[in-house]
Short mmCIF file of C-alpha atoms in Angstrom, two decimals:
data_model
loop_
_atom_site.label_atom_id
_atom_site.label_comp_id
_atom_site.label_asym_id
_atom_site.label_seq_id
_atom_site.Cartn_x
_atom_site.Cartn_y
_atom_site.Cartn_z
CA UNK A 130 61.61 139.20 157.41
CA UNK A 131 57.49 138.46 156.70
CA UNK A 132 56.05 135.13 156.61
CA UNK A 133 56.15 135.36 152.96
CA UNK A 134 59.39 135.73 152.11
CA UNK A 135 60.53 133.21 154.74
CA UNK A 136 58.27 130.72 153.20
CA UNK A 137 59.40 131.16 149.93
CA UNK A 138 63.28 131.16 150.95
CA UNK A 139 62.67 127.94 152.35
CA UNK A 140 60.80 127.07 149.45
CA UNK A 141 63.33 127.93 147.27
CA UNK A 142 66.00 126.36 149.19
CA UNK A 143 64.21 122.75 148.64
CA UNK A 144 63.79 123.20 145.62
CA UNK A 145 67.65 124.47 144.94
CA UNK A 146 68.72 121.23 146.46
CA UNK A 147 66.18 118.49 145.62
CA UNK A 148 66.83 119.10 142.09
CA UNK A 149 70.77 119.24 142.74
CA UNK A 150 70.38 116.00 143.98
CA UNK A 151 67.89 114.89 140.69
CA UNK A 152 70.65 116.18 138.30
CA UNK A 153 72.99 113.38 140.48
CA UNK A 154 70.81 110.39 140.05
CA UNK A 155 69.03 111.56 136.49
CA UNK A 156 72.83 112.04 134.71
CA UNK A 157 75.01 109.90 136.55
CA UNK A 158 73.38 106.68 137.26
CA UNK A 159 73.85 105.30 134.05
CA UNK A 160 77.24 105.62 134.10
CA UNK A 161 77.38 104.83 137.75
CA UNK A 162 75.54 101.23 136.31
CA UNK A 163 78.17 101.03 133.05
CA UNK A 164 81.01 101.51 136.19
CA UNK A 165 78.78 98.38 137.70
CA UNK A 166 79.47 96.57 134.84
CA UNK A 167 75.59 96.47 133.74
CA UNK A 168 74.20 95.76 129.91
CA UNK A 169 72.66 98.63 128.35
CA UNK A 170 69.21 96.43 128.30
CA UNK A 171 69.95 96.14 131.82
CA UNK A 172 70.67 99.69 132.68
CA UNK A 173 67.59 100.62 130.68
CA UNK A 174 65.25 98.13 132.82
CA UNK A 175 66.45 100.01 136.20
CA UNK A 176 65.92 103.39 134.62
CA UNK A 177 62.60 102.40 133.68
CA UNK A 178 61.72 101.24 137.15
CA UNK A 179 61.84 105.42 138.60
CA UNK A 180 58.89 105.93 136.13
CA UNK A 181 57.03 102.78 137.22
CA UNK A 182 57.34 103.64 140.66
CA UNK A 183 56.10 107.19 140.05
CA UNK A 184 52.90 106.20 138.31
CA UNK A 185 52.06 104.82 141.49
CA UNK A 186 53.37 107.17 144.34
CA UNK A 187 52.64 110.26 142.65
CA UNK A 188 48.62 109.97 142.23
CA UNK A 189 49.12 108.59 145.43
CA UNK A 190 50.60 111.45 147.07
CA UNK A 191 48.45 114.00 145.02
CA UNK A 192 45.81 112.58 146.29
CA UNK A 193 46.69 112.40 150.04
CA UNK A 194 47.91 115.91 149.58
CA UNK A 195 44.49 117.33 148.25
CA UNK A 196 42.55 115.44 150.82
CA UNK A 197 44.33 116.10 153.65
CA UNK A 198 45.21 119.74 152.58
CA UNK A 199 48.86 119.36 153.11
CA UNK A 200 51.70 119.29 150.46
CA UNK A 201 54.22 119.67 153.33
CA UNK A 202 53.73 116.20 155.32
CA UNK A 203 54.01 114.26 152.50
CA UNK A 204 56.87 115.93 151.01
CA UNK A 205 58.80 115.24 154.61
CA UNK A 206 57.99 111.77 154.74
CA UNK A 207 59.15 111.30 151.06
CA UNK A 208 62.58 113.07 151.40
CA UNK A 209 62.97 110.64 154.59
CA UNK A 210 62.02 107.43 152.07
CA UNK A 211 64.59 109.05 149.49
CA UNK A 212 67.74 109.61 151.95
CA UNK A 213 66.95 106.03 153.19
CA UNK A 214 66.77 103.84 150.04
CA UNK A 215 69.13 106.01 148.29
CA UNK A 216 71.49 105.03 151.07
CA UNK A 217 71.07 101.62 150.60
CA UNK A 218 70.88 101.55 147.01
CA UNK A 219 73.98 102.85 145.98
CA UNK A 220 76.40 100.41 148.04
CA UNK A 221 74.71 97.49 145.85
CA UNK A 222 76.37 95.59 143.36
CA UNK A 223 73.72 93.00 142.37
CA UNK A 224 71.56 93.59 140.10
CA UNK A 225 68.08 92.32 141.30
CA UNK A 226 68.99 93.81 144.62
CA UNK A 227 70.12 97.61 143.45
CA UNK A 228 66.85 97.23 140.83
CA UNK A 229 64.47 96.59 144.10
CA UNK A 230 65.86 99.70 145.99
CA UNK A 231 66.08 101.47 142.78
CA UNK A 232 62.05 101.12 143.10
CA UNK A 233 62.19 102.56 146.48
CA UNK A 234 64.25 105.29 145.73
CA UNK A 235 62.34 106.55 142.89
CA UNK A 236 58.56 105.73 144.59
CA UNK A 237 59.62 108.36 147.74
CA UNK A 238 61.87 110.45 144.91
CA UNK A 239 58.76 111.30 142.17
CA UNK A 240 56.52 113.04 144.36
CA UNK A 241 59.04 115.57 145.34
CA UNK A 242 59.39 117.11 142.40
CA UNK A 243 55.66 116.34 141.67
CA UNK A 244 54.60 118.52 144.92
CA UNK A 245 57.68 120.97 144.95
CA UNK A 246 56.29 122.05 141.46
CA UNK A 247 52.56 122.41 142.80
CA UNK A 248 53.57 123.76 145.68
CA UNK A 249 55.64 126.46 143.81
CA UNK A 250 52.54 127.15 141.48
CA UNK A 251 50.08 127.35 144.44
CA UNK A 252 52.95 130.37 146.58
CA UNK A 253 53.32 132.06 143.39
CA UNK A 254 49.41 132.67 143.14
CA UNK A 255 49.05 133.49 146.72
CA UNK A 256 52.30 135.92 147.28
CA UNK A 257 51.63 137.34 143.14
CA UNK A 258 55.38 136.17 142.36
CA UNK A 259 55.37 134.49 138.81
CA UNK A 260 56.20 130.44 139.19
CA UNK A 261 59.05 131.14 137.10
CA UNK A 262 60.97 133.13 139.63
CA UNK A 263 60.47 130.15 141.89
CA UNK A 264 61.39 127.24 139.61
CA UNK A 265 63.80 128.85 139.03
CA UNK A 266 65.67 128.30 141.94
CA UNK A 267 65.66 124.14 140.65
CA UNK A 268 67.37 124.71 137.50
CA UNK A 269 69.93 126.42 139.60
CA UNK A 270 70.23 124.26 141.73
CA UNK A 271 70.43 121.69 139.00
CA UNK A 272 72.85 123.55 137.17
CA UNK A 273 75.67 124.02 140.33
CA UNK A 274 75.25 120.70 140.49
CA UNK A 275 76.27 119.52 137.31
CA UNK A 276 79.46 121.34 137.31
CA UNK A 277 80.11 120.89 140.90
CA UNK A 278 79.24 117.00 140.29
CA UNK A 279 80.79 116.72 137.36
CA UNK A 280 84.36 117.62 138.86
CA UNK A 281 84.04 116.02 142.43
CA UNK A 282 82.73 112.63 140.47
CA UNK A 283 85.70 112.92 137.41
CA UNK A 284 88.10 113.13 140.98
CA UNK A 285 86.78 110.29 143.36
CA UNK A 286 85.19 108.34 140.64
CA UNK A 287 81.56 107.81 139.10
CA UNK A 288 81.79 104.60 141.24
CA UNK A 289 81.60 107.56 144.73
CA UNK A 290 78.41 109.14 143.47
CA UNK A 291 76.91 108.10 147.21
CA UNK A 292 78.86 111.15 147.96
CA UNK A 293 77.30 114.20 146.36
CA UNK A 294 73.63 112.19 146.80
CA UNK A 295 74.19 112.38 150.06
CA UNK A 296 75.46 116.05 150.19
CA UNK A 297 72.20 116.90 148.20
CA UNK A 298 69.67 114.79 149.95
CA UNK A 299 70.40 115.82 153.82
CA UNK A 300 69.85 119.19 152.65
CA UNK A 301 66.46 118.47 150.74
CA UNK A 302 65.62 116.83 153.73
CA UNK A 303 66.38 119.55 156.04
CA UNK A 304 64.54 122.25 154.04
CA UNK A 305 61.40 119.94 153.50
CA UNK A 306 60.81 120.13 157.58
CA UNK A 307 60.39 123.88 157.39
CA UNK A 308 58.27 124.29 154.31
CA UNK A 309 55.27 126.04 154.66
CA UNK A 310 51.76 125.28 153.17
CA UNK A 311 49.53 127.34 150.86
CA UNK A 312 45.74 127.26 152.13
CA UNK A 313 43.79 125.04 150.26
CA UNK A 314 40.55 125.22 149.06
CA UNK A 315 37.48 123.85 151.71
CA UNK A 316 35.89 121.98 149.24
CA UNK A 317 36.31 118.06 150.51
CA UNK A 318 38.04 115.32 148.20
CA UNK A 319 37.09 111.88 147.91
CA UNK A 320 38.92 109.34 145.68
CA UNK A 321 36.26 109.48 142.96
CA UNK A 322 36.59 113.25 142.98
CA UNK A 323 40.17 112.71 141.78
CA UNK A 324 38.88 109.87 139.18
CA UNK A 325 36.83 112.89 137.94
CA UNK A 326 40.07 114.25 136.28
CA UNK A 327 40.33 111.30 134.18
CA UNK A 328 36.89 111.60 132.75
CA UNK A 329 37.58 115.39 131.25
CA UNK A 330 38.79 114.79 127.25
CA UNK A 331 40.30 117.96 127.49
CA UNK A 332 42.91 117.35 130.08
CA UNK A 333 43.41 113.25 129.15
CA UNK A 334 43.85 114.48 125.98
CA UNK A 335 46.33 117.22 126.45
CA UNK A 336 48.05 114.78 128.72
CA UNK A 337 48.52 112.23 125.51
CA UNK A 338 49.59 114.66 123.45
CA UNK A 339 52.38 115.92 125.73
CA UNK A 340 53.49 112.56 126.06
CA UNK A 341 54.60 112.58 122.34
CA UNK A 342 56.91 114.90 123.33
CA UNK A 343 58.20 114.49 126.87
CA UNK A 344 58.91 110.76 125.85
CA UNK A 345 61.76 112.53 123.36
CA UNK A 346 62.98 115.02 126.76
CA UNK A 347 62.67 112.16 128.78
CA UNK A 348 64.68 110.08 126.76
CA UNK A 349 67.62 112.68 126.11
CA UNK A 350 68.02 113.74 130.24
CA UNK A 351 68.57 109.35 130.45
CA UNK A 352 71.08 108.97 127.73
CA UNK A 353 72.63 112.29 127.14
CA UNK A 354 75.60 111.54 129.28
CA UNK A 355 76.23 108.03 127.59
CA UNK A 356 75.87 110.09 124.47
CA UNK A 357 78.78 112.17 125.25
CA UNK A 358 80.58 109.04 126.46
CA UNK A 359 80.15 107.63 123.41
CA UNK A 360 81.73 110.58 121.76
CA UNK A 361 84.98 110.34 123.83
CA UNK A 362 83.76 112.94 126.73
CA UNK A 363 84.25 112.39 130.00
CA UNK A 364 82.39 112.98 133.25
CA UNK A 365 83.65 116.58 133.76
CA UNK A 366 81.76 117.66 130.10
CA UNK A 367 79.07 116.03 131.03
CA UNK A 368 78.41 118.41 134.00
CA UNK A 369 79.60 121.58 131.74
CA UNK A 370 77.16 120.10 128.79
CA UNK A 371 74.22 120.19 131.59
CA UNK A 372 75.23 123.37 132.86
CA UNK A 373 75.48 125.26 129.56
CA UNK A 374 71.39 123.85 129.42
CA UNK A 375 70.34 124.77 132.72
CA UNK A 376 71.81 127.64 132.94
CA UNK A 377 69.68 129.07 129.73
CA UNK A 378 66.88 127.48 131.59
CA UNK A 379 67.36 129.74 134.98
CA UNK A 380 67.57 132.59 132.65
CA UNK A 381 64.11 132.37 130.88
CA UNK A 382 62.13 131.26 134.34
CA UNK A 383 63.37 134.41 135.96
CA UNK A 384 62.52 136.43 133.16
CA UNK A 385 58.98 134.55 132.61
CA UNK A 386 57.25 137.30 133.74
CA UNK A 387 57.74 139.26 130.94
CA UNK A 388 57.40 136.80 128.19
CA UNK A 389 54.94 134.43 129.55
CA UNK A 390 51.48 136.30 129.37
CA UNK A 391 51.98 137.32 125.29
CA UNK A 392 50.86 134.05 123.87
CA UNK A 393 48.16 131.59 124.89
CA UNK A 394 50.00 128.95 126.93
CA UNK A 395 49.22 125.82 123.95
CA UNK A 396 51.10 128.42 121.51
CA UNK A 397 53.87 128.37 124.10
CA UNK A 398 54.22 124.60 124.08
CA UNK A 399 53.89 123.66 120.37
CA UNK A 400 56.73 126.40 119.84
CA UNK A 401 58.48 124.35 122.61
CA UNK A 402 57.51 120.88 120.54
CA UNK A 403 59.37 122.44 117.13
CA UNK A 404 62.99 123.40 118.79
CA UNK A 405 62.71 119.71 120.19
CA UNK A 406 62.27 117.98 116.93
CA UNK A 407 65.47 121.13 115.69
CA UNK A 408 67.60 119.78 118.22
CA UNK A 409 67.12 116.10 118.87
CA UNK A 410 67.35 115.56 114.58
CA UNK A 411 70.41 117.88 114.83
CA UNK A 412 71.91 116.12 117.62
CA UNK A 413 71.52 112.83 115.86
CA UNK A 414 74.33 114.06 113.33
CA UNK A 415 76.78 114.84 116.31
CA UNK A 416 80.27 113.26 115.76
CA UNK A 417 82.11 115.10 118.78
CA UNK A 418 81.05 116.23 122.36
CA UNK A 419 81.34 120.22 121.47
CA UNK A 420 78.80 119.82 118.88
CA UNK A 421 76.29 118.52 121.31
CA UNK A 422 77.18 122.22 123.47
CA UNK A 423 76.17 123.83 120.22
CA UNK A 424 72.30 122.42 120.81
CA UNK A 425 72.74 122.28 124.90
CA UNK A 426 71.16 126.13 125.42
CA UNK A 427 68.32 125.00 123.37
CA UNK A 428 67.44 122.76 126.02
CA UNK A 429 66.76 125.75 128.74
CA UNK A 430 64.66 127.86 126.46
CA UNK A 431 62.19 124.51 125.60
CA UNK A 432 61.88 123.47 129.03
CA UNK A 433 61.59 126.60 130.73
CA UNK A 434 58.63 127.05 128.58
CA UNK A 435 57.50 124.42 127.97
CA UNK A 436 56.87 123.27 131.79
CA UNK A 437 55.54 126.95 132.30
CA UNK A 438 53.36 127.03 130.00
CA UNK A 439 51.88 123.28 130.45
CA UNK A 440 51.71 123.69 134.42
CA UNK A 441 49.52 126.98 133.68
CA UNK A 442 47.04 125.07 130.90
CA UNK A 443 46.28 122.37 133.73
CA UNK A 444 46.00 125.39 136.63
CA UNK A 445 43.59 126.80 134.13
CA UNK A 446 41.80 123.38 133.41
CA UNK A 447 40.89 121.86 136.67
CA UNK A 448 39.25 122.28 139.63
CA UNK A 449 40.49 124.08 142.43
CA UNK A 450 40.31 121.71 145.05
CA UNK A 451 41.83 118.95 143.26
CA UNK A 452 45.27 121.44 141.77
CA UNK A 453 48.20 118.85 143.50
CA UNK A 454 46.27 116.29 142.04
CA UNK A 455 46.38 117.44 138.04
CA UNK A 456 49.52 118.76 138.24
CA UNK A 457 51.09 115.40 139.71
CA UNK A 458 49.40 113.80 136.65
CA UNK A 459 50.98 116.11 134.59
CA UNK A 460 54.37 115.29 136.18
CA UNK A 461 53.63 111.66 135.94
CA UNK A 462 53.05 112.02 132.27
CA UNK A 463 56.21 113.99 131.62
CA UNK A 464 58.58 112.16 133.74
CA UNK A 465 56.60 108.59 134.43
CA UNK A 466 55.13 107.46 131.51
CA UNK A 467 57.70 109.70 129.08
CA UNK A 468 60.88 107.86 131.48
CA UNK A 469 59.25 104.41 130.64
CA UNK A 470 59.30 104.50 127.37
CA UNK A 471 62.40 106.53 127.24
CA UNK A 472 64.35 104.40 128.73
CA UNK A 473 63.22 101.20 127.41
CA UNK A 474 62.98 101.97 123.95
CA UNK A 475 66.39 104.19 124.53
CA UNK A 476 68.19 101.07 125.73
CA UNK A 477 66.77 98.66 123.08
CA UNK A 478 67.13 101.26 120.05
CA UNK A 479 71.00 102.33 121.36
CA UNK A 480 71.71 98.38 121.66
CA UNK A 481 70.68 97.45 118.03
CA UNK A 482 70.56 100.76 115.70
CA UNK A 483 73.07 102.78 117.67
CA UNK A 484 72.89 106.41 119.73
CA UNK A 485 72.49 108.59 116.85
CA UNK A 486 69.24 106.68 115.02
CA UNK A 487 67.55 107.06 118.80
CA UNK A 488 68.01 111.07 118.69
CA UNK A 489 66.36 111.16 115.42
CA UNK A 490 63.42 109.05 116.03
CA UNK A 491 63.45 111.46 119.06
CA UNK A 492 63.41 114.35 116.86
CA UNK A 493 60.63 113.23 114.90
CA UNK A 494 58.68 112.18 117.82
CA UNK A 495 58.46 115.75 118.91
CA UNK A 496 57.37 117.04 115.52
CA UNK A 497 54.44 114.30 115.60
CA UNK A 498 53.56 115.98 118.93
CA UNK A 499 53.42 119.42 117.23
CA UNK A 500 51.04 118.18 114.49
CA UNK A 501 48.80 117.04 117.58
CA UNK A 502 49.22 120.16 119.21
CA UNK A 503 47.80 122.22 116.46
CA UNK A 504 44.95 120.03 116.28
CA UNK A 505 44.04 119.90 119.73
CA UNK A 506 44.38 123.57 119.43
CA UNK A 507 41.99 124.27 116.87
CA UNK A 508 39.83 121.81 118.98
CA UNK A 509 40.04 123.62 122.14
CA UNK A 510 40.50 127.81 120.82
CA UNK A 511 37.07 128.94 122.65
CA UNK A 512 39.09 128.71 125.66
CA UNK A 513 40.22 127.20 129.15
CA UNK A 514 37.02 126.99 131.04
CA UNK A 515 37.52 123.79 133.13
CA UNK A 516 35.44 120.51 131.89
CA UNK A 517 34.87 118.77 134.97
CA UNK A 518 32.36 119.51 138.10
CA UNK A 519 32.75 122.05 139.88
CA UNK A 520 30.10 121.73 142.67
#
């Protein structure tokens, strides 16, 4: 077997399981916290807290990983942080206490997916593999785990969900020791390198944008299970409703290589932006849980692309040497500042107008995002020649 496709089997083995073990805590915690006996306010407040914490740890780990040209070390010591607090976390019953190990859980948590994705991005360039066939290998792993989850936590209880977290994590942990780096560019990085970033209108601005619409994705993945709840479902379709999404999702990342290069990757994303605001306003009418299945393989087709087609605009749009760096801003936008608001405004909206007025102010929050997209489009056509310094 070559060095390549031993990298990328272990590479794809982290990834399989990491985001197993994101589909536990991103669709089962909040009913883990209803079993707790938690407010929705409440519930909302500790989901909020994994975004906070990632608008910290993930520049943070960018950074480290740009400057010290290694995406490995810091994804090992983060899966150790995760297995650790998670650990703790979940055999809490107070609610100050499970919120401050919440925070730890999601601070080591974010920049795993965060450098998994940049990491996938960076082997697919250097073994000519599209990213797609290696992302892909989350959404399966996402997808077993929403049916597998789904059944083991409808038989021992939402209340045992320490038990596939742990399943997933000492895997992701395992895989994470034998990852292998991509070379990284020679150029040095300082902090105010990074700071750069921040200074380009193009990227900040495409970052804003996006956030119009990943608050609406970020918001559904939070309250799509209470959702179905609410709609007399159980656990067991929650995990089928997930899996009927995901598995759409696999589908179009391992095919991305044959629709991905057609279109120019903001064409891609404000295409992604409309079937939000068709599904969320849809949704929003659902009376029963098999009318949410009905919209669930709409959900792979707009992420798939969607996250393909962003994570190649910012490739495109920065500077080499500072890659792990824009594309953990990019993940901080989609699933930090996006889960903030998602879940605060989620919990506060579902509390006093109800479940179904939240998926239609979701709905048209993603067609506001399209009207910016076609802006920033017409703004940005001569191209994708990056803003920032080069030298």
């Amino acid at each position: 077997m070559s060095h390549h496709v031993r990298s990328t089997n272990v590479l794809k083995t982290f990834l399989f399981f990491f985001h197993a073990t994101g589909f536990v805590v991103t669709s089962f915690l909040s009913l883990f916290l209803i079993e707790k006996g938690m407010s929705p306010s409440q519930i909302g407040w500790i989901l909020a807290i994994g975004p906070i914490a990632s608008l910290l740890s993930e520049p943070i780990a960018g950074y480290l990983s740009d400057k010290y040209k290694t995406v490995k070390k810091v994804i090992l010591y983060s899966a150790i942080g995760m297995f650790i607090s998670g650990l703790i976390m979940f055999q809490l019953d107070q609610f100050l206490a499970f919120a401050i190990f919440a925070y730890f859980l999601f601070f080591f948590m974010a920049p795993l997916g965060a450098l998994g994705e940049s990491l996938a991005q960076k082997t697919a360039v250097q073994t000519g593999v599209s990213f797609g066939s290696l992302r892909m290998w989350g959404s399966l792993g996402f997808a077993i785990s929403s049916v597998a989850t789904g059944y083991l936590l409808n038989y021992l209880g939402v209340e045992n969900i320490l038990v596939p977290f742990l399943l997933f994590t000492t895997v992701c942990l395992l895989s994470s020791w034998w990852l292998q780096d991509v070379k990284a560019s020679d150029k040095p990085v300082q902090l105010l390198d990074a700071f750069k970033l921040l200074k380009d209108l193009r990227f900040v601005l495409f970052l804003l944008v996006a956030l119009t619409i990943t608050i609406a994705h970020r918001a559904n993945d939070v309250y799509l299970s209470v959702f179905i709840k609410e709609l007399n479902g159980d656990e067991t379709i929650v995990g089928w409703a997930w899996f009927v999404g995901v598995s759409v999702e696999v589908f179009v990342f391992a095919i991305s290589h044959l629709w991905f290069r057609k279109y120019h990757e903001l064409t891609f994303i404000m295409f992604a932006a409309l079937l939000y605001g068709i599904r969320f306003i849809g949704m929003s009418f659902a009376s029963s849980p098999i009318e949410i299945f009905i919209y669930q393989p709409l959900h792979g087709i707009i992420f798939a692309v969607f996250f393909t087609a962003s994570f190649s605009y910012v490739t495109k749009i920065v500077p080499e040497q500072l890659q792990s760096t824009g594309h953990v801003l990019l993940v901080s936008v989609f699933f930090g500042y996006s889960g903030i608001v998602g879940a605060l405004a989620g919990g506060s909206i579902i509390e006093d107008y109800g479940i179904h007025f939240l998926y239609l102010l979701l709905g048209i929050s993603s067609l506001i995002g399209l009207v910016l997209l076609i802006f920033y489009k017409l703004v940005y056509q001569s191209g994708t020649q990056v803003a920032v310094d080069k030298s």
